XYZ file of C-alpha atoms in Angstrom:
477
model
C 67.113 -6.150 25.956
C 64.113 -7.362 27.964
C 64.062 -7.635 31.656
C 62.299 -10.640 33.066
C 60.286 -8.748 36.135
C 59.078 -6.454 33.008
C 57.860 -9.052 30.637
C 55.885 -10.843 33.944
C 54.427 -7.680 35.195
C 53.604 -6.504 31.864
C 50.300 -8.754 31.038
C 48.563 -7.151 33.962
C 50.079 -4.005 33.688
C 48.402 -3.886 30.337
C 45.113 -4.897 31.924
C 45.444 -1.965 34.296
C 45.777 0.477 31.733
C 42.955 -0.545 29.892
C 40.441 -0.947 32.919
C 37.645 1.257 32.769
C 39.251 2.131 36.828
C 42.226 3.354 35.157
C 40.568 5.588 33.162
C 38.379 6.993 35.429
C 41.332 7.457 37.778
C 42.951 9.429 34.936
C 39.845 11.314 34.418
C 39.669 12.409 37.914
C 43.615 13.296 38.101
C 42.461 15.261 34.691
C 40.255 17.396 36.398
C 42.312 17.440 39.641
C 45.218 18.272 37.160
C 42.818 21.458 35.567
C 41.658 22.651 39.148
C 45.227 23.001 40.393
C 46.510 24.776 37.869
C 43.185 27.427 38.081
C 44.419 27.772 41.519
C 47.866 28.216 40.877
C 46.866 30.731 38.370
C 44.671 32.347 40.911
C 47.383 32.577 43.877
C 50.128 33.454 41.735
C 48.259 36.182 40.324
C 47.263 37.749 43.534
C 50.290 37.179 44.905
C 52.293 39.144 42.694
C 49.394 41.781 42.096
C 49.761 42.463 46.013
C 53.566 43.021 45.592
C 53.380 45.411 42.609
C 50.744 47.306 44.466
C 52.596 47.208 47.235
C 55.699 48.902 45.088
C 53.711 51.305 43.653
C 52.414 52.271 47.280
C 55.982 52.854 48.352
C 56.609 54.447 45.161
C 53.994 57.167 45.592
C 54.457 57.936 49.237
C 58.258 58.579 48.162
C 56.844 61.486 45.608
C 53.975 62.643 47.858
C 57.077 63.639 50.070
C 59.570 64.868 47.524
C 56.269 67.327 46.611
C 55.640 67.923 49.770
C 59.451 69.542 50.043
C 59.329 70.659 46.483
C 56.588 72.825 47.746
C 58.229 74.111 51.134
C 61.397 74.949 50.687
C 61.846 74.814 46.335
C 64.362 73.316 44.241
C 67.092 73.663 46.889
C 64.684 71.325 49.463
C 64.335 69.258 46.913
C 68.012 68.652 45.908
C 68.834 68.259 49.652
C 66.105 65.470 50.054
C 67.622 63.673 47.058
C 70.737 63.621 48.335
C 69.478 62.822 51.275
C 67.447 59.481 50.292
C 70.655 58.647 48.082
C 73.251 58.510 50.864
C 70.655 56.656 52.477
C 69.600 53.928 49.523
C 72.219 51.341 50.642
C 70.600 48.363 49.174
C 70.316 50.169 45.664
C 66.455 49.065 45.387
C 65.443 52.958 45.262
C 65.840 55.198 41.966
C 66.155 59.195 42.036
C 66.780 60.979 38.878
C 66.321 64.724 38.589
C 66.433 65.990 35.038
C 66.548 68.931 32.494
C 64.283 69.917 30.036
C 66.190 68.102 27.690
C 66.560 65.090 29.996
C 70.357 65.723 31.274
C 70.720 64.329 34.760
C 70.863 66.860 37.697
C 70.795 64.951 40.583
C 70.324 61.140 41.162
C 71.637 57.613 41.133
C 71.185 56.889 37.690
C 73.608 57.930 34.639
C 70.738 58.429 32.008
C 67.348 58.718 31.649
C 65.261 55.783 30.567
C 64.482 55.716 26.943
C 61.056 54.400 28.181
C 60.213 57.821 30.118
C 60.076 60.065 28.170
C 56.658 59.519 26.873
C 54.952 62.389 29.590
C 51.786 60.941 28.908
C 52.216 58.053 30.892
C 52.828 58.829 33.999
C 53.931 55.207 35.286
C 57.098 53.438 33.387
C 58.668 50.631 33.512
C 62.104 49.897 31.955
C 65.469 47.833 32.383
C 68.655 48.723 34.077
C 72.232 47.748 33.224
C 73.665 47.338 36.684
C 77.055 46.383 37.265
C 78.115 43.322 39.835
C 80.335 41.028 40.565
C 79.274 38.841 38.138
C 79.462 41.728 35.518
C 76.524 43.607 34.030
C 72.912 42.500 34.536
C 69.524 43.820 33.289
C 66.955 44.282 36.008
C 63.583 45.806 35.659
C 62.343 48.640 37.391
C 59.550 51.096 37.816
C 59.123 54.245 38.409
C 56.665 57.455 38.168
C 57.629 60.305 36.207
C 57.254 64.252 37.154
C 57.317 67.508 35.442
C 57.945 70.158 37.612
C 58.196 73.676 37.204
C 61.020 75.347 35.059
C 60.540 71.595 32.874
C 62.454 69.546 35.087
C 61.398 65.744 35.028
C 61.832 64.318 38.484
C 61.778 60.503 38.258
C 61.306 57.462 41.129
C 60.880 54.415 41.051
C 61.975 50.966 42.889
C 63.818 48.091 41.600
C 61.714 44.873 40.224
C 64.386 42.405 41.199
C 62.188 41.509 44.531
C 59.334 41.108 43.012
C 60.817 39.174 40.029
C 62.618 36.429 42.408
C 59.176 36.161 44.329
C 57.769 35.628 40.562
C 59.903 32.858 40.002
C 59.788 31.053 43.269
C 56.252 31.138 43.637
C 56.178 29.389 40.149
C 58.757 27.385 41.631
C 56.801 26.226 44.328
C 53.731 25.918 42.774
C 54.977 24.048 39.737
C 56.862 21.585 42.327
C 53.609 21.026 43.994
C 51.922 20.254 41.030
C 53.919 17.827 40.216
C 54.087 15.984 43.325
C 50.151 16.342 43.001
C 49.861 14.978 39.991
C 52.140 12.108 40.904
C 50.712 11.220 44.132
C 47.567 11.047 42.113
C 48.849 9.076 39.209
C 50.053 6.903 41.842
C 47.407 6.811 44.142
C 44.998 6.230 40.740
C 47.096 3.058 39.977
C 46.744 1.442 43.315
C 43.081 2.175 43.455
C 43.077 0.874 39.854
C 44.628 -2.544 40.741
C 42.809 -3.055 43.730
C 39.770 -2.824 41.797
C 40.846 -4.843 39.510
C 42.154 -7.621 41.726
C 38.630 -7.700 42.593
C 37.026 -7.643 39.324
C 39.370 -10.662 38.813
C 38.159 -12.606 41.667
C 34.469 -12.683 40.196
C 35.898 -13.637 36.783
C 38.015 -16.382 38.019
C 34.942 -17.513 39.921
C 32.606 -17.455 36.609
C 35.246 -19.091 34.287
C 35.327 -21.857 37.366
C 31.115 -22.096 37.422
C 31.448 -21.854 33.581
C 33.969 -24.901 33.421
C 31.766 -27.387 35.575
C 32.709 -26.173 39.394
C 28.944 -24.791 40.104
C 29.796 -24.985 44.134
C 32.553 -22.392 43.902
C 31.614 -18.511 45.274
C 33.114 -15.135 45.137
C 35.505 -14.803 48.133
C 34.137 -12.138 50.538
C 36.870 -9.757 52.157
C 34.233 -8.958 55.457
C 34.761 -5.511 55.001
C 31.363 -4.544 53.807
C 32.230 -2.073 50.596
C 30.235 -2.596 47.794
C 32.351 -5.233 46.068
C 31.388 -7.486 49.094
C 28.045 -6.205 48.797
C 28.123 -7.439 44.841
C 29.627 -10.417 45.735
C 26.823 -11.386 48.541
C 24.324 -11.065 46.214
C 26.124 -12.963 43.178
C 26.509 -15.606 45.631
C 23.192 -15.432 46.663
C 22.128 -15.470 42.388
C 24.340 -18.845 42.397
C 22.934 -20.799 45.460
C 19.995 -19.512 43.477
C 20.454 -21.243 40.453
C 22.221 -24.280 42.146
C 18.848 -24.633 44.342
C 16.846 -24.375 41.060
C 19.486 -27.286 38.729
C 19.226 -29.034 41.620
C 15.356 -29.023 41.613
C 15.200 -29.498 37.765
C 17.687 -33.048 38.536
C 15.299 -34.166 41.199
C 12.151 -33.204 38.997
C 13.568 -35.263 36.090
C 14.701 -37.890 38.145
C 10.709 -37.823 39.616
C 9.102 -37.680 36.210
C 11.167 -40.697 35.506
C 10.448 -42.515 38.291
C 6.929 -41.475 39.100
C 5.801 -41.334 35.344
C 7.334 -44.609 34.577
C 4.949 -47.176 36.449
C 1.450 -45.283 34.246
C 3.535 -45.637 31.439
C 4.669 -49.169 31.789
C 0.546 -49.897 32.810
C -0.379 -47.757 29.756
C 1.442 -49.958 27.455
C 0.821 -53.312 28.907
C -3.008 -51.852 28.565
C -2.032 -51.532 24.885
C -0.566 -54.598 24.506
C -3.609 -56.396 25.603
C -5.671 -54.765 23.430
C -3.566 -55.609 21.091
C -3.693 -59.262 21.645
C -8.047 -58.500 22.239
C -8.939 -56.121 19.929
C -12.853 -56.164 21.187
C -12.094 -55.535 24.690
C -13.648 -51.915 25.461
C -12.783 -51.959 29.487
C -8.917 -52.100 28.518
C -9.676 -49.080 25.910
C -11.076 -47.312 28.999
C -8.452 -48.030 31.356
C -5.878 -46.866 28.749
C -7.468 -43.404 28.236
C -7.567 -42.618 32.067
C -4.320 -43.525 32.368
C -3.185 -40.987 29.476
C -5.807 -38.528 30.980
C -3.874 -38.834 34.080
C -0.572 -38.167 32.306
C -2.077 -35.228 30.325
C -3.614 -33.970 33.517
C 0.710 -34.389 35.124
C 2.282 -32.885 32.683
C -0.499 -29.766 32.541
C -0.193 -29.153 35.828
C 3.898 -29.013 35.467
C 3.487 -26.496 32.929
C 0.906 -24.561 34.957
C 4.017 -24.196 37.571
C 6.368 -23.168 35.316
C 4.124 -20.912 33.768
C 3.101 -19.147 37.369
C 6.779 -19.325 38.470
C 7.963 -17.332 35.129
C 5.370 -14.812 34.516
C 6.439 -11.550 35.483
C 2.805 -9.765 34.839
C 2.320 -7.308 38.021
C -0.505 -8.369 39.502
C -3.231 -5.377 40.528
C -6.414 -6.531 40.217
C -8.528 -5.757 43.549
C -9.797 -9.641 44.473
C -12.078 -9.753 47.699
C -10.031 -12.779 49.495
C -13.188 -13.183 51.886
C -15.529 -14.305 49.223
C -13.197 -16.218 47.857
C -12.573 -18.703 50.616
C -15.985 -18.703 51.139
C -16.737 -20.346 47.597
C -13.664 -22.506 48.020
C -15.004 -23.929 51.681
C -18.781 -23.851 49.953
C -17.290 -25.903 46.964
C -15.951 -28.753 49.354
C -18.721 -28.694 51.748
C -20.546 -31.395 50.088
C -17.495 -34.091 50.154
C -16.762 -32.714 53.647
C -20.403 -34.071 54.484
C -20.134 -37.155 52.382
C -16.894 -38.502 54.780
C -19.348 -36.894 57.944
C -16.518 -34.526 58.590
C -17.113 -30.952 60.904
C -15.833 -28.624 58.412
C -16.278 -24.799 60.954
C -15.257 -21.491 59.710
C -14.357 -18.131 61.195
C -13.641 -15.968 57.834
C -13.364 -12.109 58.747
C -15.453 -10.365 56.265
C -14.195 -7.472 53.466
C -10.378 -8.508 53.288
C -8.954 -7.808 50.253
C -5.549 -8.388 47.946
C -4.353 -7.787 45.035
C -3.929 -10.943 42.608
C -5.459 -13.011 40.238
C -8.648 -14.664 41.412
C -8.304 -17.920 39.279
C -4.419 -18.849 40.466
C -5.641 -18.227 44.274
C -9.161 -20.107 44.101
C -6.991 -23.105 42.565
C -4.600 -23.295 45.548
C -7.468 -22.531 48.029
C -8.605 -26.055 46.017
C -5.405 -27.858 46.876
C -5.317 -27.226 50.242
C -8.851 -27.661 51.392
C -8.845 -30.852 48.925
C -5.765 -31.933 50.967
C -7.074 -31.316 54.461
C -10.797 -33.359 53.611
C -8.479 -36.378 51.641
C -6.341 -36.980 54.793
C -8.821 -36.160 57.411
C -10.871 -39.528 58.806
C -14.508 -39.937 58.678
C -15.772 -37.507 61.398
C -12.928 -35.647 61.802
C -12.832 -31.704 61.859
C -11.495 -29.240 59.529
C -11.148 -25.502 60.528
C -10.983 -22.696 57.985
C -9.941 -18.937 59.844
C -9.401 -15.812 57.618
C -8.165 -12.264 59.596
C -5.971 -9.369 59.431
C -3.215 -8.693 61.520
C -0.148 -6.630 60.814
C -1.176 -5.351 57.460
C -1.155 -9.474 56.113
C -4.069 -11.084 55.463
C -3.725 -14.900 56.837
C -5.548 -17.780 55.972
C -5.272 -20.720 58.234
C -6.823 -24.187 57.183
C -6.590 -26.861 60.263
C -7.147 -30.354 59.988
C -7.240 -33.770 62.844
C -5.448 -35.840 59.864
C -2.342 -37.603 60.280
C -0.427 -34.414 59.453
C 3.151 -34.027 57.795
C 6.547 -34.302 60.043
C 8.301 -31.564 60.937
C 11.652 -32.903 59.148
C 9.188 -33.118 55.765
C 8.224 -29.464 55.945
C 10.042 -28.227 53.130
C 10.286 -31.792 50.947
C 6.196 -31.965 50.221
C 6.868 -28.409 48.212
C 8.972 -29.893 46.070
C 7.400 -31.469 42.744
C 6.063 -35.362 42.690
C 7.560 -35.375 46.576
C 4.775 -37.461 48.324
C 4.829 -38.971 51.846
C 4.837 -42.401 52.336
C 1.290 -42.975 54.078
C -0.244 -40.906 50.489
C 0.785 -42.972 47.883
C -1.699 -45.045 48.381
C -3.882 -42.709 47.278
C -4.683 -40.633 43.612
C -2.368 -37.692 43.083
C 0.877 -36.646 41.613
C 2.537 -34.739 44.019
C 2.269 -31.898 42.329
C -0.636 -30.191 44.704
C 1.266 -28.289 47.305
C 3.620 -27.463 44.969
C 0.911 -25.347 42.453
C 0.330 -23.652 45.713
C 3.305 -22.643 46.634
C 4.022 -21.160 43.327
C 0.949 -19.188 43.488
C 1.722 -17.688 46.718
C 5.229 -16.859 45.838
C 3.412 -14.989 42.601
C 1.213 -12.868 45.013
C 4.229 -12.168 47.353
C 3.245 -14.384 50.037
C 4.807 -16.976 52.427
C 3.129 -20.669 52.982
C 3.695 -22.246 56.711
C 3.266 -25.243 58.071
C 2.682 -26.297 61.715
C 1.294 -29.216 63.617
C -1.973 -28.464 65.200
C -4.240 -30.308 67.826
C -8.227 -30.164 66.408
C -11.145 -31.894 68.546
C -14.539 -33.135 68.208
C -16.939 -34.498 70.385
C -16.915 -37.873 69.487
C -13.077 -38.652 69.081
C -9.432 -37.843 71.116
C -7.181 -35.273 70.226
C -5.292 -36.626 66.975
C -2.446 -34.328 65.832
C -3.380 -33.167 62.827
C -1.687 -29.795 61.095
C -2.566 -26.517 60.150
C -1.608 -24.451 56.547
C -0.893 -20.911 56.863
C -1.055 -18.678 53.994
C 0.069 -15.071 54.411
C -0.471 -12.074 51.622
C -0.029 -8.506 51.365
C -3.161 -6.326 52.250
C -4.812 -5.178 48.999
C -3.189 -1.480 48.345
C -4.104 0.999 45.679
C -2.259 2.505 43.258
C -3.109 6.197 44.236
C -2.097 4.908 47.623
């Protein structure tokens, strides 16, 4: 017969069992399980070693005064003080025997003497009584200390074990009781722990199997309570914006290499066409290798980003930043004078970082190429190097017609070019090469509108490139 709650519970039921939570919850009530029991061990053990001490305390004061009497006033004393102690015993926990050589009772409560003492070596016995009750007979245990005294009489007392045996047997009682409840509250405690967990776990997986069937905007729900799940979950969701930013720049990469690549390609084959129809025209053949140069020269660069983007070489060479920008700004000081432009420079000396020399002087290229292309004739350009906060920052300024706010982030992107430069030669690819070059080195690329002068022209808002890296630092350091 199956019951229906059962048979619905039961699939995640099983997966509770069989989490790895569930089995380090049983682990843990394993070892909680092991530690209780080593202290129930311990307590019940000096428990009941405290009450049979305590017995055989009262056990031996009884004889040091029986001796004491023995001694003072002889076997006559000693007869009166066990009567004495007998009339008194009312609770029947005390034993008095008083013996013969031959172990015949003299005086005393009991009818016999023990089998077990009458081994005079040992001076401490212990051995069962048949006591009678209103139940009938019963066996109790008792113990006692055994005497011979002079003339061969055995004197015997001892104190019945019943106490002591009920205290036993309740404390394992108790303890076992406790255990239990222990071990329950654990087991259940463990479960709930377990399934929380595990409702958690589940969460992420729904959330994957979602991403994984198409749904790549879906996240991990977020409880706002801070634990480390939420923690995990943040940064998962931070992994899938992540990749969504990154899809979503290889769709609008395609979609630009379509677009952007399709015009030279369309040229490129009508070139071929032509030549086709005139096989001794030369200029076409001309025209038709620049325009594959310039598709070579596209698709190189592409794979230059990809290639800086992916690399995960650490990068510790020592590269002396100042004399870098100073070859970059001395390599475009000639074009700078061709278009009669004022191309000033405050570069602090002796600032270093650690990179690779090649990937920086390239984007120190792009940028100073940029700010001299879209600068007018007689304009100014303004190239400042300096430390401040431990970051070295490079700031190229130009009086060009500058980038709008709103397009800040969209000329980073590849083959993204404004409207006023596609007039000119280029890709779109430029700004992009540096920006992976300065994520590489651990650095952040800004830009902000800036207001550059000469003396022969007004202020023209132009803008200014900021490029921050990490001070060079040793590895000893």
């Amino acid at each position: 017969m199956r019951f229906s709650g059962l048979s619905v519970f039961h699939p995640h039921f099983s997966r509770l069992l069989r989490s790895s939570t569930f089995r380090l919850g049983m682990m843990y009530i394993a070892l909680f399980g092991s530690s209780a029991i080593l202290l129930i061990v311990f307590l019940y053990w000096a428990t009941t070693g405290y009450l049979a001490q305590q017995i055989d305390e009262t056990i031996e004061a009884e004889v040091q005064g029986l001796a004491e009497q023995y001694r003072r006033d002889g076997f006559s004393g000693l007869l009166s003080v066990l009567r004495e102690r007998i009339k008194k015993n009312t609770d029947g926990r005390a034993y008095y025997l008083l013996a013969d050589a031959y172990y015949r009772p003299l005086r005393g409560n009991l009818s016999q003497w023990p089998q077990e003492a009458r081994d005079e070596t040992q001076p401490w016995v212990n051995f069962s009584l048949s006591v009678k009750t209103a139940k009938g007979k019963q066996q109790y245990q008792a113990r006692a200390r055994v005497f011979v005294l002079l003339g061969s009489l055995h004197l015997l007392v001892g104190r019945d074990m019943q106490s002591l045996e009920k205290t036993r047997h309740q404390i394992w009682l108790a303890l076992g009781w406790g255990l239990l409840l222990t071990i329950w509250l654990a087991l259940i405690g463990g479960l709930l722990l377990s399934n929380g967990v595990l409702r958690r776990i589940e969460q992420i997986n729904q959330t994957s199997r979602e991403i994984m069937a198409g749904k790549m905007s879906q996240r991990i729900p977020l409880t706002g309570s801070g634990d480390d799940f939420d923690q995990l979950a943040g940064h998962l969701n931070a992994m899938l914006d992540q990749i969504e930013s990154l899809m979503a720049g290889i769709r609008h990469i395609s979609d630009n290499i379509a677009h952007d690549l399709r015009t030279p390609l369309t040229r490129l084959r009508n070139r071929l066409e032509q030549m086709q129809q005139n096989p001794d025209s030369h200029n076409g053949l001309d025209v038709a290798i620049a325009e594959a140069d310039q598709l070579l020269n596209t698709f190189n660069a592409l794979l230059r980003i990809t290639r800086i983007e992916s690399s995960q070489e650490n990068l510790v060479q020592k590269v002396d930043f100042s004399a870098l920008v100073n070859d970059a700004v001395e390599f475009y000081a000639v074009m700078a004078e061709e278009k009669q432009q004022i191309l000033q420079t405050q570069i602090q000396a002796d600032l270093y970082l650690s990179g690779d020399r090649d990937l920086l002087f390239q984007a120190l290229l792009n940028v100073l190429d940029n700010a001299i292309k879209y600068t007018p004739a007689s304009g100014l350009i303004r190239v400042a190097l300096f430390l401040q906060s431990a970051q070295l920052h490079l700031e190229i300024s130009d009086s060009g017609c500058g980038i709008p706010e709103a397009q800040y982030e969209q000329v980073l992107q590849r083959f993204f070019r404004l409207e006023h430069s596609r007039s000119t030669p280029g890709n779109g690819l430029g700004l992009s090469l540096v920006a992976a070059v300065v994520q590489r080195h651990q650095g952040q690329i800004q830009f902000m509108p800036n207001h550059l002068t000469d003396a022969e022209q007004n202020p023209e808002t132009g803008l200014t490139v900021l490029l921050s890296f990490p001070v060079f630092k040793s590895c000893a350091s």
